mmCIF file of C-alpha atoms and ligand atoms in Angstrom:
data_model
loop_
_atom_site.group_PDB
_atom_site.id
_atom_site.type_symbol
_atom_site.label_atom_id
_atom_site.label_comp_id
_atom_site.label_asym_id
_atom_site.label_seq_id
_atom_site.Cartn_x
_atom_site.Cartn_y
_atom_site.Cartn_z
ATOM 1 C CA UNK P 1 20.884 15.441 -19.016
ATOM 2 C CA UNK P 2 20.713 18.575 -21.165
ATOM 3 C CA UNK P 3 23.547 19.278 -23.562
ATOM 4 C CA UNK P 4 26.081 21.993 -22.863
ATOM 5 C CA UNK P 5 26.329 24.861 -25.344
ATOM 6 C CA UNK P 6 29.637 25.242 -27.156
ATOM 7 C CA UNK P 7 29.561 29.054 -27.036
ATOM 8 C CA UNK P 8 29.416 28.982 -23.240
ATOM 9 C CA UNK P 9 31.895 26.176 -22.506
ATOM 10 C CA UNK P 10 34.774 26.757 -20.120
ATOM 11 C CA UNK P 11 38.248 25.302 -20.623
ATOM 12 C CA UNK P 12 37.627 22.767 -17.854
ATOM 13 C CA UNK P 13 34.276 21.723 -19.428
ATOM 14 C CA UNK P 14 36.067 21.124 -22.707
ATOM 15 C CA UNK P 15 38.967 19.255 -21.148
ATOM 16 C CA UNK P 16 36.557 16.862 -19.384
ATOM 17 C CA UNK P 17 34.637 16.368 -22.609
ATOM 18 C CA UNK P 18 37.650 15.558 -24.772
ATOM 19 C CA UNK P 19 38.939 13.141 -22.106
ATOM 20 C CA UNK P 20 35.518 11.424 -22.038
ATOM 21 C CA UNK P 21 35.740 11.158 -25.805
ATOM 22 C CA UNK P 22 39.113 9.419 -25.492
ATOM 23 C CA UNK P 23 41.060 12.326 -26.987
ATOM 24 C CA UNK P 24 44.280 13.941 -25.755
ATOM 25 C CA UNK P 25 43.727 17.035 -23.628
ATOM 26 C CA UNK P 26 45.469 19.408 -26.081
ATOM 27 C CA UNK P 27 42.406 19.015 -28.343
ATOM 28 C CA UNK P 28 40.430 21.075 -25.827
ATOM 29 C CA UNK P 29 42.682 24.077 -26.445
ATOM 30 C CA UNK P 30 42.338 23.670 -30.205
ATOM 31 C CA UNK P 31 38.543 23.590 -29.958
ATOM 32 C CA UNK P 32 38.405 26.598 -27.657
ATOM 33 C CA UNK P 33 40.628 28.552 -30.033
ATOM 34 C CA UNK P 34 38.256 27.821 -32.894
ATOM 35 C CA UNK P 35 35.302 28.945 -30.815
ATOM 36 C CA UNK P 36 36.654 32.025 -29.108
ATOM 37 C CA UNK P 37 39.470 33.239 -31.359
ATOM 38 C CA UNK P 38 38.020 32.300 -34.768
ATOM 39 C CA UNK P 39 34.312 32.621 -33.813
ATOM 40 C CA UNK P 40 33.578 29.200 -35.276
ATOM 41 C CA UNK P 41 30.780 27.092 -33.775
ATOM 42 C CA UNK P 42 30.584 24.405 -36.447
ATOM 43 C CA UNK P 43 32.896 21.481 -35.536
ATOM 44 C CA UNK P 44 32.852 20.378 -39.207
ATOM 45 C CA UNK P 45 34.945 23.448 -40.000
ATOM 46 C CA UNK P 46 37.527 22.820 -37.260
ATOM 47 C CA UNK P 47 39.866 21.311 -39.780
ATOM 48 C CA UNK P 48 42.787 20.492 -37.493
ATOM 49 C CA UNK P 49 40.596 18.085 -35.469
ATOM 50 C CA UNK P 50 40.207 14.407 -36.338
ATOM 51 C CA UNK P 51 36.994 13.654 -38.211
ATOM 52 C CA UNK P 52 35.655 11.442 -35.412
ATOM 53 C CA UNK P 53 36.112 14.178 -32.818
ATOM 54 C CA UNK P 54 34.312 16.682 -35.062
ATOM 55 C CA UNK P 55 31.385 14.279 -35.346
ATOM 56 C CA UNK P 56 31.391 13.488 -31.598
ATOM 57 C CA UNK P 57 31.344 17.176 -30.685
ATOM 58 C CA UNK P 58 28.162 17.599 -32.695
ATOM 59 C CA UNK P 59 26.401 14.909 -30.682
ATOM 60 C CA UNK P 60 27.702 16.008 -27.278
ATOM 61 C CA UNK P 61 27.208 19.768 -27.543
ATOM 62 C CA UNK P 62 24.729 22.359 -28.692
ATOM 63 C CA UNK P 63 26.895 23.947 -31.384
ATOM 64 C CA UNK P 64 25.027 26.789 -33.129
ATOM 65 C CA UNK P 65 21.524 26.775 -31.654
ATOM 66 C CA UNK P 66 20.139 29.736 -33.614
ATOM 67 C CA UNK P 67 19.928 30.873 -37.230
ATOM 68 C CA UNK P 68 19.362 34.047 -39.200
ATOM 69 C CA UNK P 69 15.765 33.985 -40.346
ATOM 70 C CA UNK P 70 15.435 37.360 -41.976
ATOM 71 C CA UNK P 71 17.513 40.359 -42.926
ATOM 72 C CA UNK P 72 16.420 43.933 -43.194
ATOM 73 C CA UNK P 73 18.718 46.589 -44.645
ATOM 74 C CA UNK P 74 18.475 50.345 -44.333
ATOM 75 C CA UNK P 75 19.678 53.096 -46.675
ATOM 76 C CA UNK P 76 22.293 53.983 -44.078
ATOM 77 C CA UNK P 77 23.863 50.449 -44.303
ATOM 78 C CA UNK P 78 22.367 49.433 -40.975
ATOM 79 C CA UNK P 79 21.370 45.768 -41.122
ATOM 80 C CA UNK P 80 18.960 44.096 -38.812
ATOM 81 C CA UNK P 81 19.035 40.324 -38.335
ATOM 82 C CA UNK P 82 16.003 38.454 -37.096
ATOM 83 C CA UNK P 83 17.449 35.446 -35.301
ATOM 84 C CA UNK P 84 15.353 32.361 -34.813
ATOM 85 C CA UNK P 85 16.068 30.395 -31.617
ATOM 86 C CA UNK P 86 15.843 26.632 -31.066
ATOM 87 C CA UNK P 87 12.306 26.930 -29.641
ATOM 88 C CA UNK P 88 11.179 29.065 -32.630
ATOM 89 C CA UNK P 89 11.144 32.252 -30.596
ATOM 90 C CA UNK P 90 13.035 35.119 -32.176
ATOM 91 C CA UNK P 91 15.251 38.030 -31.207
ATOM 92 C CA UNK P 92 16.962 40.767 -33.158
ATOM 93 C CA UNK P 93 20.515 41.971 -33.492
ATOM 94 C CA UNK P 94 21.535 45.032 -35.469
ATOM 95 C CA UNK P 95 24.777 45.720 -37.330
ATOM 96 C CA UNK P 96 25.470 49.448 -37.369
ATOM 97 C CA UNK P 97 28.447 50.572 -39.452
ATOM 98 C CA UNK P 98 29.648 54.150 -39.457
ATOM 99 C CA UNK P 99 32.676 55.792 -41.000
ATOM 100 C CA UNK P 100 34.841 55.221 -37.934
ATOM 101 C CA UNK P 101 33.471 52.077 -36.335
ATOM 102 C CA UNK P 102 31.299 49.014 -36.483
ATOM 103 C CA UNK P 103 28.750 48.548 -33.717
ATOM 104 C CA UNK P 104 26.606 45.509 -32.928
ATOM 105 C CA UNK P 105 23.413 45.856 -30.931
ATOM 106 C CA UNK P 106 22.413 42.663 -29.091
ATOM 107 C CA UNK P 107 19.281 41.446 -27.313
ATOM 108 C CA UNK P 108 19.107 39.853 -23.876
ATOM 109 C CA UNK P 109 15.519 38.614 -23.563
ATOM 110 C CA UNK P 110 12.680 37.361 -25.754
ATOM 111 C CA UNK P 111 10.169 40.145 -25.236
ATOM 112 C CA UNK P 112 10.561 42.491 -22.315
ATOM 113 C CA UNK P 113 8.806 42.828 -18.964
ATOM 114 C CA UNK P 114 9.408 46.569 -18.588
ATOM 115 C CA UNK P 115 6.735 47.631 -21.045
ATOM 116 C CA UNK P 116 7.888 51.123 -22.053
ATOM 117 C CA UNK P 117 4.839 52.431 -23.871
ATOM 118 C CA UNK P 118 6.714 53.589 -26.951
ATOM 119 C CA UNK P 119 8.469 50.256 -27.493
ATOM 120 C CA UNK P 120 7.362 47.364 -29.714
ATOM 121 C CA UNK P 121 9.453 44.846 -27.717
ATOM 122 C CA UNK P 122 7.521 45.447 -24.540
ATOM 123 C CA UNK P 123 4.107 44.948 -26.157
ATOM 124 C CA UNK P 124 3.725 41.228 -25.420
ATOM 125 C CA UNK P 125 5.656 41.259 -22.131
ATOM 126 C CA UNK P 126 8.473 38.859 -21.331
ATOM 127 C CA UNK P 127 8.473 35.475 -23.075
ATOM 128 C CA UNK P 128 11.741 34.219 -21.616
ATOM 129 C CA UNK P 129 15.297 35.118 -20.752
ATOM 130 C CA UNK P 130 18.030 34.362 -23.260
ATOM 131 C CA UNK P 131 20.690 31.845 -22.305
ATOM 132 C CA UNK P 132 24.302 33.054 -22.271
ATOM 133 C CA UNK P 133 25.109 31.113 -25.435
ATOM 134 C CA UNK P 134 22.133 32.671 -27.243
ATOM 135 C CA UNK P 135 23.549 36.113 -26.440
ATOM 136 C CA UNK P 136 27.024 35.114 -27.676
ATOM 137 C CA UNK P 137 25.591 33.523 -30.831
ATOM 138 C CA UNK P 138 24.087 36.888 -31.844
ATOM 139 C CA UNK P 139 27.618 38.295 -31.841
ATOM 140 C CA UNK P 140 28.783 35.386 -34.024
ATOM 141 C CA UNK P 141 25.926 35.854 -36.489
ATOM 142 C CA UNK P 142 26.887 39.527 -36.737
ATOM 143 C CA UNK P 143 30.558 38.660 -37.347
ATOM 144 C CA UNK P 144 29.666 36.058 -39.992
ATOM 145 C CA UNK P 145 27.311 38.449 -41.737
ATOM 146 C CA UNK P 146 29.500 41.565 -41.666
ATOM 147 C CA UNK P 147 32.821 39.757 -42.012
ATOM 148 C CA UNK P 148 34.285 41.813 -39.142
ATOM 149 C CA UNK P 149 34.560 41.807 -35.382
ATOM 150 C CA UNK P 150 32.755 44.862 -33.995
ATOM 151 C CA UNK P 151 34.554 47.839 -32.470
ATOM 152 C CA UNK P 152 31.676 48.287 -30.035
ATOM 153 C CA UNK P 153 28.847 46.190 -28.655
ATOM 154 C CA UNK P 154 25.729 47.778 -27.196
ATOM 155 C CA UNK P 155 23.167 45.775 -25.257
ATOM 156 C CA UNK P 156 20.239 47.866 -26.445
ATOM 157 C CA UNK P 157 18.244 45.286 -28.360
ATOM 158 C CA UNK P 158 15.210 43.467 -27.026
ATOM 159 C CA UNK P 159 14.923 43.081 -23.276
ATOM 160 C CA UNK P 160 16.110 44.559 -20.005
ATOM 161 C CA UNK P 161 19.503 42.890 -19.704
ATOM 162 C CA UNK P 162 19.910 43.614 -16.008
ATOM 163 C CA UNK P 163 16.788 41.537 -15.314
ATOM 164 C CA UNK P 164 18.599 38.592 -16.925
ATOM 165 C CA UNK P 165 21.736 39.386 -15.011
ATOM 166 C CA UNK P 166 23.313 35.963 -14.507
ATOM 167 C CA UNK P 167 23.070 35.000 -18.170
ATOM 168 C CA UNK P 168 24.198 38.431 -19.324
ATOM 169 C CA UNK P 169 27.142 38.330 -16.893
ATOM 170 C CA UNK P 170 28.120 34.866 -18.155
ATOM 171 C CA UNK P 171 28.029 36.086 -21.764
ATOM 172 C CA UNK P 172 30.008 39.206 -20.840
ATOM 173 C CA UNK P 173 32.594 36.997 -19.136
ATOM 174 C CA UNK P 174 33.147 35.033 -22.356
ATOM 175 C CA UNK P 175 33.218 38.200 -24.463
ATOM 176 C CA UNK P 176 35.681 40.100 -22.250
ATOM 177 C CA UNK P 177 37.987 37.576 -20.573
ATOM 178 C CA UNK P 178 41.396 37.331 -22.237
ATOM 179 C CA UNK P 179 41.339 33.507 -22.425
ATOM 180 C CA UNK P 180 38.060 33.654 -24.314
ATOM 181 C CA UNK P 181 37.133 36.435 -26.771
ATOM 182 C CA UNK P 182 39.045 39.139 -24.910
ATOM 183 C CA UNK P 183 37.180 42.282 -26.026
ATOM 184 C CA UNK P 184 37.750 45.334 -23.830
ATOM 185 C CA UNK P 185 34.788 46.042 -21.517
ATOM 186 C CA UNK P 186 35.388 49.721 -22.274
ATOM 187 C CA UNK P 187 33.885 49.080 -25.711
ATOM 188 C CA UNK P 188 30.715 47.497 -24.374
ATOM 189 C CA UNK P 189 27.622 49.459 -23.390
ATOM 190 C CA UNK P 190 25.047 47.984 -21.057
ATOM 191 C CA UNK P 191 21.735 49.729 -21.387
ATOM 192 C CA UNK P 192 19.087 49.621 -18.680
ATOM 193 C CA UNK P 193 15.636 51.071 -18.296
ATOM 194 C CA UNK P 194 16.790 52.178 -14.837
ATOM 195 C CA UNK P 195 16.578 48.843 -13.001
ATOM 196 C CA UNK P 196 18.394 49.970 -9.859
ATOM 197 C CA UNK P 197 19.190 46.562 -8.244
ATOM 198 C CA UNK P 198 20.764 45.514 -11.564
ATOM 199 C CA UNK P 199 23.007 48.604 -11.640
ATOM 200 C CA UNK P 200 24.385 47.588 -8.227
ATOM 201 C CA UNK P 201 25.006 44.033 -9.444
ATOM 202 C CA UNK P 202 26.863 45.477 -12.428
ATOM 203 C CA UNK P 203 29.016 47.520 -10.045
ATOM 204 C CA UNK P 204 29.883 44.248 -8.251
ATOM 205 C CA UNK P 205 31.287 42.849 -11.523
ATOM 206 C CA UNK P 206 33.865 45.652 -11.298
ATOM 207 C CA UNK P 207 34.503 45.957 -15.040
ATOM 208 C CA UNK P 208 34.541 49.307 -16.864
ATOM 209 C CA UNK P 209 31.473 48.810 -19.031
ATOM 210 C CA UNK P 210 29.692 51.917 -20.277
ATOM 211 C CA UNK P 211 26.382 52.226 -18.442
ATOM 212 C CA UNK P 212 23.509 53.791 -20.403
ATOM 213 C CA UNK P 213 20.423 54.547 -18.358
ATOM 214 C CA UNK P 214 17.116 55.265 -20.048
ATOM 215 C CA UNK P 215 15.832 58.282 -18.179
ATOM 216 C CA UNK P 216 13.238 59.488 -20.709
ATOM 217 C CA UNK P 217 11.848 62.096 -18.288
ATOM 218 C CA UNK P 218 12.953 64.582 -15.666
ATOM 219 C CA UNK P 219 10.144 63.974 -13.188
ATOM 220 C CA UNK P 220 8.644 60.771 -11.797
ATOM 221 C CA UNK P 221 5.090 61.473 -12.951
ATOM 222 C CA UNK P 222 6.101 61.823 -16.622
ATOM 223 C CA UNK P 223 8.422 58.853 -16.344
ATOM 224 C CA UNK P 224 5.607 56.709 -14.944
ATOM 225 C CA UNK P 225 3.479 57.695 -17.945
ATOM 226 C CA UNK P 226 6.192 56.416 -20.276
ATOM 227 C CA UNK P 227 7.208 53.356 -18.215
ATOM 228 C CA UNK P 228 4.080 52.268 -16.375
ATOM 229 C CA UNK P 229 4.273 49.513 -13.769
ATOM 230 C CA UNK P 230 6.495 48.456 -10.943
ATOM 231 C CA UNK P 231 9.739 48.346 -12.921
ATOM 232 C CA UNK P 232 9.742 52.144 -13.119
ATOM 233 C CA UNK P 233 12.170 53.195 -10.384
ATOM 234 C CA UNK P 234 12.147 56.706 -8.871
ATOM 235 C CA UNK P 235 14.527 59.075 -10.629
ATOM 236 C CA UNK P 236 16.295 59.938 -7.343
ATOM 237 C CA UNK P 237 17.193 56.252 -6.780
ATOM 238 C CA UNK P 238 18.395 55.888 -10.367
ATOM 239 C CA UNK P 239 20.600 58.980 -10.083
ATOM 240 C CA UNK P 240 22.075 57.720 -6.810
ATOM 241 C CA UNK P 241 22.892 54.387 -8.476
ATOM 242 C CA UNK P 242 24.511 56.280 -11.382
ATOM 243 C CA UNK P 243 26.658 58.284 -8.937
ATOM 244 C CA UNK P 244 27.714 55.051 -7.248
ATOM 245 C CA UNK P 245 28.527 53.517 -10.636
ATOM 246 C CA UNK P 246 30.739 56.446 -11.560
ATOM 247 C CA UNK P 247 32.445 56.420 -8.139
ATOM 248 C CA UNK P 248 33.125 52.671 -8.088
ATOM 249 C CA UNK P 249 33.768 51.972 -11.767
ATOM 250 C CA UNK P 250 35.233 55.329 -12.763
ATOM 251 C CA UNK P 251 33.159 55.781 -15.896
ATOM 252 C CA UNK P 252 30.737 58.517 -16.820
ATOM 253 C CA UNK P 253 27.172 57.321 -17.223
ATOM 254 C CA UNK P 254 25.069 58.090 -20.312
ATOM 255 C CA UNK P 255 21.440 59.110 -19.964
ATOM 256 C CA UNK P 256 19.268 57.877 -22.827
ATOM 257 C CA UNK P 257 16.381 60.226 -23.512
ATOM 258 C CA UNK P 258 13.712 59.242 -26.028
ATOM 259 C CA UNK P 259 12.078 62.490 -27.154
ATOM 260 C CA UNK P 260 8.295 62.317 -27.384
ATOM 261 C CA UNK P 261 6.448 65.346 -28.748
ATOM 262 C CA UNK P 262 4.430 67.177 -26.124
ATOM 263 C CA UNK P 263 5.442 64.720 -23.383
ATOM 264 C CA UNK P 264 9.087 65.357 -22.489
ATOM 265 C CA UNK P 265 10.447 67.792 -25.095
ATOM 266 C CA UNK P 266 9.768 71.238 -23.625
ATOM 267 C CA UNK P 267 12.411 73.868 -22.901
ATOM 268 C CA UNK P 268 11.770 73.358 -19.180
ATOM 269 C CA UNK P 269 12.459 69.631 -19.592
ATOM 270 C CA UNK P 270 15.712 70.412 -21.414
ATOM 271 C CA UNK P 271 16.811 72.829 -18.682
ATOM 272 C CA UNK P 272 16.083 70.310 -15.933
ATOM 273 C CA UNK P 273 17.831 67.550 -17.847
ATOM 274 C CA UNK P 274 20.855 69.798 -18.340
ATOM 275 C CA UNK P 275 21.066 70.370 -14.586
ATOM 276 C CA UNK P 276 20.804 66.639 -13.878
ATOM 277 C CA UNK P 277 23.473 65.820 -16.432
ATOM 278 C CA UNK P 278 25.866 68.384 -14.983
ATOM 279 C CA UNK P 279 25.230 67.383 -11.383
ATOM 280 C CA UNK P 280 25.700 63.671 -12.153
ATOM 281 C CA UNK P 281 28.488 64.053 -14.780
ATOM 282 C CA UNK P 282 26.426 62.301 -17.416
ATOM 283 C CA UNK P 283 26.434 62.467 -21.191
ATOM 284 C CA UNK P 284 23.080 62.614 -22.932
ATOM 285 C CA UNK P 285 21.983 60.458 -25.828
ATOM 286 C CA UNK P 286 18.951 62.112 -27.407
ATOM 287 C CA UNK P 287 16.762 59.732 -29.398
ATOM 288 C CA UNK P 288 13.905 61.407 -31.257
ATOM 289 C CA UNK P 289 11.080 58.887 -31.270
ATOM 290 C CA UNK P 290 10.686 56.733 -34.398
ATOM 291 C CA UNK P 291 6.957 56.715 -34.887
ATOM 292 C CA UNK P 292 5.993 53.080 -34.387
ATOM 293 C CA UNK P 293 2.747 53.582 -32.503
ATOM 294 C CA UNK P 294 -0.025 56.115 -32.867
ATOM 295 C CA UNK P 295 0.208 56.905 -29.172
ATOM 296 C CA UNK P 296 3.295 59.108 -29.433
ATOM 297 C CA UNK P 297 4.639 61.582 -31.939
ATOM 298 C CA UNK P 298 8.178 62.442 -32.941
ATOM 299 C CA UNK P 299 9.052 66.052 -32.071
ATOM 300 C CA UNK P 300 9.543 68.474 -34.949
ATOM 301 C CA UNK P 301 13.126 68.826 -36.128
ATOM 302 C CA UNK P 302 13.322 72.416 -34.890
ATOM 303 C CA UNK P 303 12.268 71.320 -31.385
ATOM 304 C CA UNK P 304 14.805 68.498 -31.386
ATOM 305 C CA UNK P 305 17.663 70.864 -32.250
ATOM 306 C CA UNK P 306 16.435 73.477 -29.805
ATOM 307 C CA UNK P 307 16.386 70.859 -27.011
ATOM 308 C CA UNK P 308 19.920 69.795 -27.905
ATOM 309 C CA UNK P 309 21.137 73.420 -27.971
ATOM 310 C CA UNK P 310 19.828 74.060 -24.452
ATOM 311 C CA UNK P 311 21.846 71.100 -23.180
ATOM 312 C CA UNK P 312 24.974 72.019 -25.106
ATOM 313 C CA UNK P 313 24.841 75.656 -24.031
ATOM 314 C CA UNK P 314 25.683 74.625 -20.460
ATOM 315 C CA UNK P 315 28.472 72.306 -21.559
ATOM 316 C CA UNK P 316 26.678 68.948 -21.504
ATOM 317 C CA UNK P 317 27.952 66.393 -24.014
ATOM 318 C CA UNK P 318 25.032 65.458 -26.256
ATOM 319 C CA UNK P 319 24.768 62.759 -28.889
ATOM 320 C CA UNK P 320 21.798 63.073 -31.181
ATOM 321 C CA UNK P 321 20.728 59.785 -32.767
ATOM 322 C CA UNK P 322 18.682 60.802 -35.760
ATOM 323 C CA UNK P 323 17.884 57.886 -38.016
ATOM 324 C CA UNK P 324 19.964 54.732 -37.619
ATOM 325 C CA UNK P 325 17.637 51.817 -37.167
ATOM 326 C CA UNK P 326 14.307 53.425 -37.885
ATOM 327 C CA UNK P 327 14.473 53.033 -41.652
ATOM 328 C CA UNK P 328 15.093 49.298 -41.471
ATOM 329 C CA UNK P 329 11.987 48.630 -39.482
ATOM 330 C CA UNK P 330 14.497 48.427 -36.692
ATOM 331 C CA UNK P 331 13.045 50.531 -33.974
ATOM 332 C CA UNK P 332 13.294 48.274 -30.947
ATOM 333 C CA UNK P 333 11.503 44.978 -31.519
ATOM 334 C CA UNK P 334 9.624 45.665 -34.737
ATOM 335 C CA UNK P 335 11.007 42.795 -36.813
ATOM 336 C CA UNK P 336 10.232 40.365 -34.015
ATOM 337 C CA UNK P 337 6.711 41.731 -33.698
ATOM 338 C CA UNK P 338 6.227 41.233 -37.441
ATOM 339 C CA UNK P 339 7.585 37.669 -37.104
ATOM 340 C CA UNK P 340 5.011 36.875 -34.373
ATOM 341 C CA UNK P 341 2.221 38.289 -36.542
ATOM 342 C CA UNK P 342 3.413 36.182 -39.516
ATOM 343 C CA UNK P 343 3.453 33.021 -37.365
ATOM 344 C CA UNK P 344 -0.112 33.674 -36.318
HETATM 345 S S1 SF4 D 1 12.620 50.125 -24.428
HETATM 346 FE FE1 SF4 D 1 13.913 48.481 -23.662
HETATM 347 S S2 SF4 D 1 13.288 48.291 -21.512
HETATM 348 FE FE2 SF4 D 1 11.659 49.422 -22.531
HETATM 349 S S3 SF4 D 1 10.187 47.836 -23.164
HETATM 350 FE FE3 SF4 D 1 11.592 48.189 -24.887
HETATM 351 S S4 SF4 D 1 13.160 46.632 -24.652
HETATM 352 FE FE4 SF4 D 1 12.108 46.805 -22.683
#
């Protein structure tokens, strides 16, 4: 029988375990408080437990299954952690401090099946889905490294989280439920490449997560150039799903728009995007491309600001993400790609 992971245990799992270990049931509550209120996954450090129980927990559970393998720091204090998993695969999480808040960016899959052409993570396709505890452990590595619990979590690391829905939902349950970590869902952003069935499953969860949809283009032909393959859903279906999300969950959706020179950065594109954003009450997150492949170019600064101005002129809320991440070799999936090359 495979071992259960500590970071994804329920109270009833823990109560059964401590009973099996011949311990009083109140020990379960103590252990769960260490795990979910003090973010501690090493039983050796759970100092109010008897020594024997600490040792037994280590043999009966997967405690911390992953470790930080490499760190990469940027000038802007962004830190990227390459996290090695128990099967030697690797994912990345990024710690992004700013003056007002601390944000963690987490991954949901090893590799990614979507294959956006500008993205290093999609290059080798999907290796495997992450387990719920592997998602939660990234948060714990971030807390241990930064010394703080994040104000915000964004699921914008490696992978299309909505294609690993059950494991993502399990991790989100632990992160948001009051008995466990208890973080407000309003501070958590779920990013998707526009996987429509996943958006509807997220609606079924009924929690007010922020939904960020990677649009990247204003017409289907351009979008299919950027996201080739069958996971590229028609824009009309994505927009309908966004409307339904706003109606059911009551939160404005964000459109992510990676700007690629000569592909999707014209004035006409900006005008069309502005109309879409207004019609669908969306905010826009503009992400000028970090040049990681020779295939695409980053637009010139003047074109980036011009594009933003066209959106703002009609009252659309625009966030312009200029550098965070790129300087630390942190554009989506690059550390992991380097790790694979090193292994070879
Ligand atoms: S951008 Fe996101 S969805 Fe697209 S290939 Fe990269 S990780 Fe996957």
